[in-house]
Short mmCIF file of C-alpha atoms in Angstrom, two decimals:
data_model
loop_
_atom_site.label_atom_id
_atom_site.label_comp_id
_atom_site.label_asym_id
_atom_site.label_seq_id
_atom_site.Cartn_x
_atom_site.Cartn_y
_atom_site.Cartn_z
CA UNK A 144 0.00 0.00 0.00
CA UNK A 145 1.44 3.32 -0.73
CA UNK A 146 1.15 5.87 1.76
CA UNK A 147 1.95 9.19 0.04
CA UNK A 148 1.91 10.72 -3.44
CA UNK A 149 3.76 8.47 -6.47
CA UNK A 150 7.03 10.30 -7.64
CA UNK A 151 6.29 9.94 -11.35
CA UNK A 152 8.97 11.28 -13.96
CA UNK A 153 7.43 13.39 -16.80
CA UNK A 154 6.55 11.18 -19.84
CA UNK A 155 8.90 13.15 -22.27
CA UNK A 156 11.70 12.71 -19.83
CA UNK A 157 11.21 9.01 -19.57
CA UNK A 158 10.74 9.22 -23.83
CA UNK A 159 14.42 10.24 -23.79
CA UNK A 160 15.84 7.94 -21.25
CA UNK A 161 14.28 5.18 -23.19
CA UNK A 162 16.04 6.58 -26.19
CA UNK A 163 19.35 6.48 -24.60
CA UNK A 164 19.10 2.78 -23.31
CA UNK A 165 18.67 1.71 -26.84
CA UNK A 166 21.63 3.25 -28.17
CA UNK A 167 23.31 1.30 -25.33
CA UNK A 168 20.94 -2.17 -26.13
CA UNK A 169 23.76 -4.20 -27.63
CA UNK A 170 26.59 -6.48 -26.19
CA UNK A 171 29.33 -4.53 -28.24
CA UNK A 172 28.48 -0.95 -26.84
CA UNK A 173 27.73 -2.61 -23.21
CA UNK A 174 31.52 -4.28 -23.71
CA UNK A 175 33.26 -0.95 -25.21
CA UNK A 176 31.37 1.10 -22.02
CA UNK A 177 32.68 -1.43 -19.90
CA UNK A 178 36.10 -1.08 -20.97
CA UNK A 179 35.62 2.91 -20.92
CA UNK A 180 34.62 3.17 -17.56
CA UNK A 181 38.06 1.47 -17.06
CA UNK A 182 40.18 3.86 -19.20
CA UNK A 183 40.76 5.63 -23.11
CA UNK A 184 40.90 3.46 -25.65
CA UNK A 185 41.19 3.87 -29.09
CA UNK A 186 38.59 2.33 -31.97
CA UNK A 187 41.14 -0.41 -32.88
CA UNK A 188 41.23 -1.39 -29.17
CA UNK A 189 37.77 -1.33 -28.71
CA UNK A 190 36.92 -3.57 -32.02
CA UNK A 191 39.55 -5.98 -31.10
CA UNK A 192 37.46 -6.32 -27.75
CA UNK A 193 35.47 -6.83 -29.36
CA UNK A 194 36.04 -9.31 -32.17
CA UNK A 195 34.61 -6.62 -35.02
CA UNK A 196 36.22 -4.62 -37.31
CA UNK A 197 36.81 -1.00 -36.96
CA UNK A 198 34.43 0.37 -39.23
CA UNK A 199 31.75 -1.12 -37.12
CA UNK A 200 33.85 -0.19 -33.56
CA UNK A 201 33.30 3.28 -35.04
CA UNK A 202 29.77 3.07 -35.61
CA UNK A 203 28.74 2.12 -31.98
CA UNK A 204 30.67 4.30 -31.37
CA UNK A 205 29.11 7.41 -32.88
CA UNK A 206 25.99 6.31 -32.19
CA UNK A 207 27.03 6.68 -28.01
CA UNK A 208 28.83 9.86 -28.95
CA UNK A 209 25.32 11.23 -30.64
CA UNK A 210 23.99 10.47 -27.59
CA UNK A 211 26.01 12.52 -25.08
CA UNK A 212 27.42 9.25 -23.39
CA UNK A 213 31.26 9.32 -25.17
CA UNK A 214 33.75 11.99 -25.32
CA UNK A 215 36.96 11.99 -28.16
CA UNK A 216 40.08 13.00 -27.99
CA UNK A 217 42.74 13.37 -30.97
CA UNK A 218 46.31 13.20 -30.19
CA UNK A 219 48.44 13.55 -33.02
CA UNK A 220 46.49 10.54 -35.68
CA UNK A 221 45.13 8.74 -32.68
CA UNK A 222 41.90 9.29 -31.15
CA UNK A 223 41.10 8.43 -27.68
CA UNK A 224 37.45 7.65 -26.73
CA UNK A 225 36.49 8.44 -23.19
CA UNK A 226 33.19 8.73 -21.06
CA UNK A 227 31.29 11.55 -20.90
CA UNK A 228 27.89 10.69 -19.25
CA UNK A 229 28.78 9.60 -15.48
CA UNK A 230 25.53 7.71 -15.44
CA UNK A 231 26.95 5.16 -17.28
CA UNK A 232 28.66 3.99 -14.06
CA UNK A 233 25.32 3.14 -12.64
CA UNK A 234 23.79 1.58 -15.24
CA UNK A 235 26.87 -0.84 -15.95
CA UNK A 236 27.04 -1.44 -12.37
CA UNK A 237 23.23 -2.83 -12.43
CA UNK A 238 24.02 -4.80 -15.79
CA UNK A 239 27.26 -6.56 -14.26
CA UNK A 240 25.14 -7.10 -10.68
CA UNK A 241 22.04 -8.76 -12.92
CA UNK A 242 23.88 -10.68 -15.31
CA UNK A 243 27.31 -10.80 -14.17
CA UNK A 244 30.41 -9.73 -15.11
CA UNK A 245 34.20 -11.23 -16.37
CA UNK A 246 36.85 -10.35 -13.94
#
């Protein structure tokens, strides 16, 4: 029985978070976020992770860039992916409680 007023979120608020977890809804952008939450990598790093090739590493990760979660950085021909949404830690932590996690 609740015993005071329901905290609700607005509707368009909840319309963007559930636009945000499906840019994250898929193993290879869960995996690269778990390895940024860790560190910078670069796209070759994260696709070898990730057993894909680059082209697609880069993909994902535009997508999560679009999306205000990753943050690049160039140094010299290199670029450096990093997070940028500190939410992420949160959600990852949830993911790796619920369906474990490699250590």
């Amino acid at each position: 029985m609740i015993t005071g007023p329901l905290k609700l979120t607005d509707l368009e608020a909840l319309g963007h978070a559930a636009e945000c977890l499906r840019t994250l809804a898929h193993p290879h952008r869960l995996r690269m976020v778990q390895m940024l939450l860790q560190g910078r990598f670069t796209v070759g790093e994260l696709a070898e992770a990730c057993a894909i090739p680059s082209h697609m590493a880069s993909e994902h990760l535009r997508l999560m860039q679009r999306s205000g979660f990753l943050a690049a950085e160039r140094e010299g021909r290199r670029v450096f992916y990093t997070i940028a949404e500190p939410h992420l830690r949160n959600i990852m932590a949830c993911v790796e409680a619920r369906f474990g996690s490699e250590t």
